[in-house]
PDB file of C-alpha atoms in Angstrom:
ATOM      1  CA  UNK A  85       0.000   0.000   0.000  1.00  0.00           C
ATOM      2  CA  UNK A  86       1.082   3.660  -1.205  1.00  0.00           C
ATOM      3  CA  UNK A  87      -0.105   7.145  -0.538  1.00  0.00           C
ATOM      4  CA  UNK A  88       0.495   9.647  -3.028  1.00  0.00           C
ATOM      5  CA  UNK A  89       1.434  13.153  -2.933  1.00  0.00           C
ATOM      6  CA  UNK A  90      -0.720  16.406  -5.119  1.00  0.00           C
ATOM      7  CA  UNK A  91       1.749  15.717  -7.462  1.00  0.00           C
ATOM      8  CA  UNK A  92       0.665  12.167  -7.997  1.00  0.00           C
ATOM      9  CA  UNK A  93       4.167  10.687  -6.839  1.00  0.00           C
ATOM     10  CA  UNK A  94       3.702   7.689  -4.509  1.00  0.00           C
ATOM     11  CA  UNK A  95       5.733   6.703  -1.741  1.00  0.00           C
ATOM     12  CA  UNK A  96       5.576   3.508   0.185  1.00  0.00           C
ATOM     13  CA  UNK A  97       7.441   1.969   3.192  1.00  0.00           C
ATOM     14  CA  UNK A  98       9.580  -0.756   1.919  1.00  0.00           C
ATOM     15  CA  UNK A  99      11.293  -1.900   4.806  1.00  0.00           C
ATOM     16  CA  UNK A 100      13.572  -0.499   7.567  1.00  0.00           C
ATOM     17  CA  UNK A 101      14.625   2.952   7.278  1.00  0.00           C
ATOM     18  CA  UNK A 102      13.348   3.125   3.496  1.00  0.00           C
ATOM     19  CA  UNK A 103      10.678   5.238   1.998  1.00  0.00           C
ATOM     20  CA  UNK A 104      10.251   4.187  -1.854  1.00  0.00           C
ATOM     21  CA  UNK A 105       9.333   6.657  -4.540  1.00  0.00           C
ATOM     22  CA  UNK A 106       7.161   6.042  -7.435  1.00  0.00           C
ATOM     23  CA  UNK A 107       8.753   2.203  -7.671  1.00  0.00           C
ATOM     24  CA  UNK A 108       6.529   0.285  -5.406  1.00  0.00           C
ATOM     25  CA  UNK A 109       7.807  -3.187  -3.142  1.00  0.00           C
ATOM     26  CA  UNK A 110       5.348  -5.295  -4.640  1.00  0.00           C
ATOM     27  CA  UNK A 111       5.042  -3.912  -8.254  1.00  0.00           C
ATOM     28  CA  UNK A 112       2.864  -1.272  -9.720  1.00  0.00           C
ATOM     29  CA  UNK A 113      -0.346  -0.369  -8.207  1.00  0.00           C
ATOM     30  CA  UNK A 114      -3.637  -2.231  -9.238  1.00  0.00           C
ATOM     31  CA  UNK A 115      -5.932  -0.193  -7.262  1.00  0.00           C
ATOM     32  CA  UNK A 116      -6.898   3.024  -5.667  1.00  0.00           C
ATOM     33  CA  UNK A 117      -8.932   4.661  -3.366  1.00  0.00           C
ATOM     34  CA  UNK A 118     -10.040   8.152  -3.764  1.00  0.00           C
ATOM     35  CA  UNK A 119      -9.816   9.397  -0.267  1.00  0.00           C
ATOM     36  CA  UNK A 120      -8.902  13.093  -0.758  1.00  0.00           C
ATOM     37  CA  UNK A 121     -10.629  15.878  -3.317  1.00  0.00           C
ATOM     38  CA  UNK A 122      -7.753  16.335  -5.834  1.00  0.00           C
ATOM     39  CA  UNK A 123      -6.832  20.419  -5.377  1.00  0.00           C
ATOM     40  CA  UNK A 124      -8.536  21.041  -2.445  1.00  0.00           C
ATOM     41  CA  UNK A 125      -5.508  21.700   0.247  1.00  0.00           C
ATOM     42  CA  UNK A 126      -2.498  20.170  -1.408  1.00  0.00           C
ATOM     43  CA  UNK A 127      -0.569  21.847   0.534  1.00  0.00           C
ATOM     44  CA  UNK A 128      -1.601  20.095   3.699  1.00  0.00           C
ATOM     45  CA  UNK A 129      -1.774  16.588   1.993  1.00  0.00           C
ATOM     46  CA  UNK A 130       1.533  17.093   0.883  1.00  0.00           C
ATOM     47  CA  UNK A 131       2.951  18.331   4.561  1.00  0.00           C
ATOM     48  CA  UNK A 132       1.292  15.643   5.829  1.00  0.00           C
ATOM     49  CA  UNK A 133       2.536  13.003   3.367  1.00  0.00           C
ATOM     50  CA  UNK A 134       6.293  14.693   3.919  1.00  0.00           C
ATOM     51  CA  UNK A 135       5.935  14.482   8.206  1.00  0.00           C
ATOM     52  CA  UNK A 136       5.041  10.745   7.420  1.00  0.00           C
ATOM     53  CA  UNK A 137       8.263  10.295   5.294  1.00  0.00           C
ATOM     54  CA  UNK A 138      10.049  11.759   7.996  1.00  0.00           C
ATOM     55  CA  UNK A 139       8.564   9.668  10.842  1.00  0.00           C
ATOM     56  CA  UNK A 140       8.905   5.929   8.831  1.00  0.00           C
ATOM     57  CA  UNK A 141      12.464   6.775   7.391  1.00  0.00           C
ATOM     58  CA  UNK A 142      13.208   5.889  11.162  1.00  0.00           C
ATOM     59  CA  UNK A 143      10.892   3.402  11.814  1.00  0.00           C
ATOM     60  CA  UNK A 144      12.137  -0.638  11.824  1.00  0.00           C
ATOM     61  CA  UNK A 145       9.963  -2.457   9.471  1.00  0.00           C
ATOM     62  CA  UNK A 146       7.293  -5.019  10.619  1.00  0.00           C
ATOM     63  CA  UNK A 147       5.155  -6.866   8.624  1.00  0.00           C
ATOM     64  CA  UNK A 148       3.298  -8.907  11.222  1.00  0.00           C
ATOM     65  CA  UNK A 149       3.752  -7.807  14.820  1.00  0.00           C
ATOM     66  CA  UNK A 150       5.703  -5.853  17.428  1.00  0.00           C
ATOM     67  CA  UNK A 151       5.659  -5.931  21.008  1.00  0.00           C
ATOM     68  CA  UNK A 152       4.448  -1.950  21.438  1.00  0.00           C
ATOM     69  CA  UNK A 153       1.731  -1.077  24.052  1.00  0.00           C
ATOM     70  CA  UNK A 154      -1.071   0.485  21.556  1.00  0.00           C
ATOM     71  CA  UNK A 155      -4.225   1.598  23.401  1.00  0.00           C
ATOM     72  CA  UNK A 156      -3.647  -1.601  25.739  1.00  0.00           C
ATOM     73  CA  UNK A 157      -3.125  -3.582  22.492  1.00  0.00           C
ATOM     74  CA  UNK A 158       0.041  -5.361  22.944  1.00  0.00           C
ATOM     75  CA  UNK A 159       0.886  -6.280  19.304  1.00  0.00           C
ATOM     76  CA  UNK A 160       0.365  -4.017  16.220  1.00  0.00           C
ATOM     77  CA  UNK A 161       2.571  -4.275  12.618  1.00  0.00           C
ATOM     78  CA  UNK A 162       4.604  -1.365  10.691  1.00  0.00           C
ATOM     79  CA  UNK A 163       4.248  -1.539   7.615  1.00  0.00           C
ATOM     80  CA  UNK A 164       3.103   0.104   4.668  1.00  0.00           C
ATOM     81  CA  UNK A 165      -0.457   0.144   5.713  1.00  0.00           C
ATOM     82  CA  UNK A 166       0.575   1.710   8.746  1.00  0.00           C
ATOM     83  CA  UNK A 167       2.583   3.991   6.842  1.00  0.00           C
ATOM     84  CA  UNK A 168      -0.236   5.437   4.613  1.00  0.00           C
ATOM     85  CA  UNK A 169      -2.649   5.266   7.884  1.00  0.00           C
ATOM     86  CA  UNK A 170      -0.318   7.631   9.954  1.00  0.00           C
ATOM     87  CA  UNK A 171       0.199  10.077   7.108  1.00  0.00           C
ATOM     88  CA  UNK A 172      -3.967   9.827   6.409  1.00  0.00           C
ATOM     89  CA  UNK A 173      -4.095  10.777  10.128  1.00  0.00           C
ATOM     90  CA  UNK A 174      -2.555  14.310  10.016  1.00  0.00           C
ATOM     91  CA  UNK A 175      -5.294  15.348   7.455  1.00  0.00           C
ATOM     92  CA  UNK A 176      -8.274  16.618   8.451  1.00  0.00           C
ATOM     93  CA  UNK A 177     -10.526  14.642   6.361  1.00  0.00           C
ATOM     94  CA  UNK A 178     -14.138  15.802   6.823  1.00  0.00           C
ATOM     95  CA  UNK A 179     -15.535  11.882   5.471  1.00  0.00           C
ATOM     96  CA  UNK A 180     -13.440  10.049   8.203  1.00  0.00           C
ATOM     97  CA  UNK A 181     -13.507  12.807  11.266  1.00  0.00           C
ATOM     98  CA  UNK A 182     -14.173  10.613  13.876  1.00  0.00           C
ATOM     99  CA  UNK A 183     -12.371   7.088  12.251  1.00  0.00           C
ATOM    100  CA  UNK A 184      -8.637   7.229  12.746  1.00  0.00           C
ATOM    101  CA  UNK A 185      -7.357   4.798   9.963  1.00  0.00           C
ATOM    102  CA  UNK A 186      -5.644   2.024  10.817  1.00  0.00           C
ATOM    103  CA  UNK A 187      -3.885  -1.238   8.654  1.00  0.00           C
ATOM    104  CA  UNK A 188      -7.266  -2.780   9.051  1.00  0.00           C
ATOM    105  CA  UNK A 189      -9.316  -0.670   8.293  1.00  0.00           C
ATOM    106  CA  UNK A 190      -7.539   0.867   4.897  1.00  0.00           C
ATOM    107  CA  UNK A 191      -7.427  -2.725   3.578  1.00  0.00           C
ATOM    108  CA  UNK A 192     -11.016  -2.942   4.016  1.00  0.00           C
ATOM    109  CA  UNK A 193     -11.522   0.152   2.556  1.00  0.00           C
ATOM    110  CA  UNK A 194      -8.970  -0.767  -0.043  1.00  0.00           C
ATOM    111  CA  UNK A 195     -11.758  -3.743  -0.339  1.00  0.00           C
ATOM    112  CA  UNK A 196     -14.897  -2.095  -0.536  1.00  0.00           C
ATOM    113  CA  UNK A 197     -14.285   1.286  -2.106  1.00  0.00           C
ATOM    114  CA  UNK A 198     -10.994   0.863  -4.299  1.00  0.00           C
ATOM    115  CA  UNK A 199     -11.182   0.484  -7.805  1.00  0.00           C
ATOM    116  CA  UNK A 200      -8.827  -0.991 -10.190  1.00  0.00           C
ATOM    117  CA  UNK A 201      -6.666   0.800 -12.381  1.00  0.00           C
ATOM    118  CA  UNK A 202      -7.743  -1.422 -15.546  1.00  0.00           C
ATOM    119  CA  UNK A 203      -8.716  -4.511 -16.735  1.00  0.00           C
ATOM    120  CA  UNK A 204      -4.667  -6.175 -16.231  1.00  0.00           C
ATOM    121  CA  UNK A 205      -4.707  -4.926 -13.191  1.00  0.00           C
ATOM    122  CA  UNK A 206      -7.966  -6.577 -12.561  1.00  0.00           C
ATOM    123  CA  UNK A 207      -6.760  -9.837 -13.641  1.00  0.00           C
ATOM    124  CA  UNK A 208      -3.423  -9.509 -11.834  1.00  0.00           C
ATOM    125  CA  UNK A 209      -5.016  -9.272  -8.571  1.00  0.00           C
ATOM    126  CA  UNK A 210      -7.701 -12.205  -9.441  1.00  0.00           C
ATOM    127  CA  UNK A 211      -6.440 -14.467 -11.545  1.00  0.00           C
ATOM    128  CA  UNK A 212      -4.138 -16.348  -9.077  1.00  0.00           C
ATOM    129  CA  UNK A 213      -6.864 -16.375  -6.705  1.00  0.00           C
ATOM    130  CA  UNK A 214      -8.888 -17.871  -9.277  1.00  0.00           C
ATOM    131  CA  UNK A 215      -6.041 -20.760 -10.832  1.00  0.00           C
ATOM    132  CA  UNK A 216      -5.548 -22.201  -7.319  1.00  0.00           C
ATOM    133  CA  UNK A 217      -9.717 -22.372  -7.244  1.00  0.00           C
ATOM    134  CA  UNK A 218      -9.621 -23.776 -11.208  1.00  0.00           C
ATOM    135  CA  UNK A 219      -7.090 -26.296  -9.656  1.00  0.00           C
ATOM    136  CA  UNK A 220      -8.860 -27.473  -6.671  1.00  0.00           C
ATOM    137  CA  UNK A 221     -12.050 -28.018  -8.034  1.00  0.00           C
ATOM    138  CA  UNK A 222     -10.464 -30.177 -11.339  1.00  0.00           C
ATOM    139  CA  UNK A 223      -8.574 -31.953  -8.867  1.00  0.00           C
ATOM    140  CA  UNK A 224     -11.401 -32.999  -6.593  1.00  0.00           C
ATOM    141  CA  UNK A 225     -13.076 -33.778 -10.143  1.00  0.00           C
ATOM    142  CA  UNK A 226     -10.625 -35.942 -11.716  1.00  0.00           C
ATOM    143  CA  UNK A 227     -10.889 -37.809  -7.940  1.00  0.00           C
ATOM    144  CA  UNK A 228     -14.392 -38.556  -8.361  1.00  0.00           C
ATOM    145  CA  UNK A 229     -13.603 -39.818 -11.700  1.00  0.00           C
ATOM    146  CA  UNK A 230     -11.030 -41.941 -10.634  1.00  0.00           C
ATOM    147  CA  UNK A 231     -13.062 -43.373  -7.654  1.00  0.00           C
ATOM    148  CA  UNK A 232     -15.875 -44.012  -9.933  1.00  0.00           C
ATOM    149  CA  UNK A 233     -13.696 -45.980 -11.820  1.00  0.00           C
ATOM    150  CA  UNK A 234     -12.157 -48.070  -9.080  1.00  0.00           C
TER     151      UNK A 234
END
């Protein structure tokens, strides 16, 4: 997960100490969520996107867990979810006032309100998904078949 600037540059937290820009971990985007109204306060997106930069360029890298007390929440990740979620947190969103974002909740929201960027990026978020189904179910075919035969 990314955030981009007014400029349309994106930045994401690739690991420890490293902020990438405009070349993604995990490959190019496939989908986006329009959170902010393009030209209305750049400036503070940007400052906010910037004080976010500065904060994670620091920050250890955690893709699963570390042992930091969080609102009596002993385990929380760092990663580029959390990255996009504490820039999205400066900015005075009027939609999400009273919801601080969170890793959870921007994957959801990269769920149910994201949109893909195109039809190949479409199929290169599904279409593993939906070989490994393809797969299963002609397995558990072709073992009916063969049991049949038996």
């Amino acid at each position: 997960m990314a955030i981009a600037d007014s400029q349309g540059n994106l930045y994401d937290f690739q690991g420890t100490n490293s902020i990438g820009k405009n070349h993604l971990l995990f490959g190019n985007p496939t989908k986006a969520i329009p959170i902010g109204i393009p030209g209305e306060n750049d400036e503070e997106w940007d400052r906010c996107v910037k004080n976010a930069i500065h904060q994670y360029q620091h920050e250890e890298y955690n893709f699963l867990y570390r042992s930091t007390p969080v609102f009596l929440i002993m385990y929380r990740s760092n990663n580029c979810h959390d990255f996009a979620a504490c820039a999205l947190n400066q900015m005075e969103l009027p939609r999400f006032k009273n919801h601080p974002f969170n890793c959870t909740n921007l994957a959801l929201l990269a769920v149910s309100r994201g949109h893909f960027l195109g039809f190949g990026s479409f199929l290169l978020s599904w279409l593993p998904f939906l070989l490994i189904i393809a797969s299963i179910i002609v397995s558990i075919v072709l073992c009916l078949v063969c049991s049949k035969k038996k």
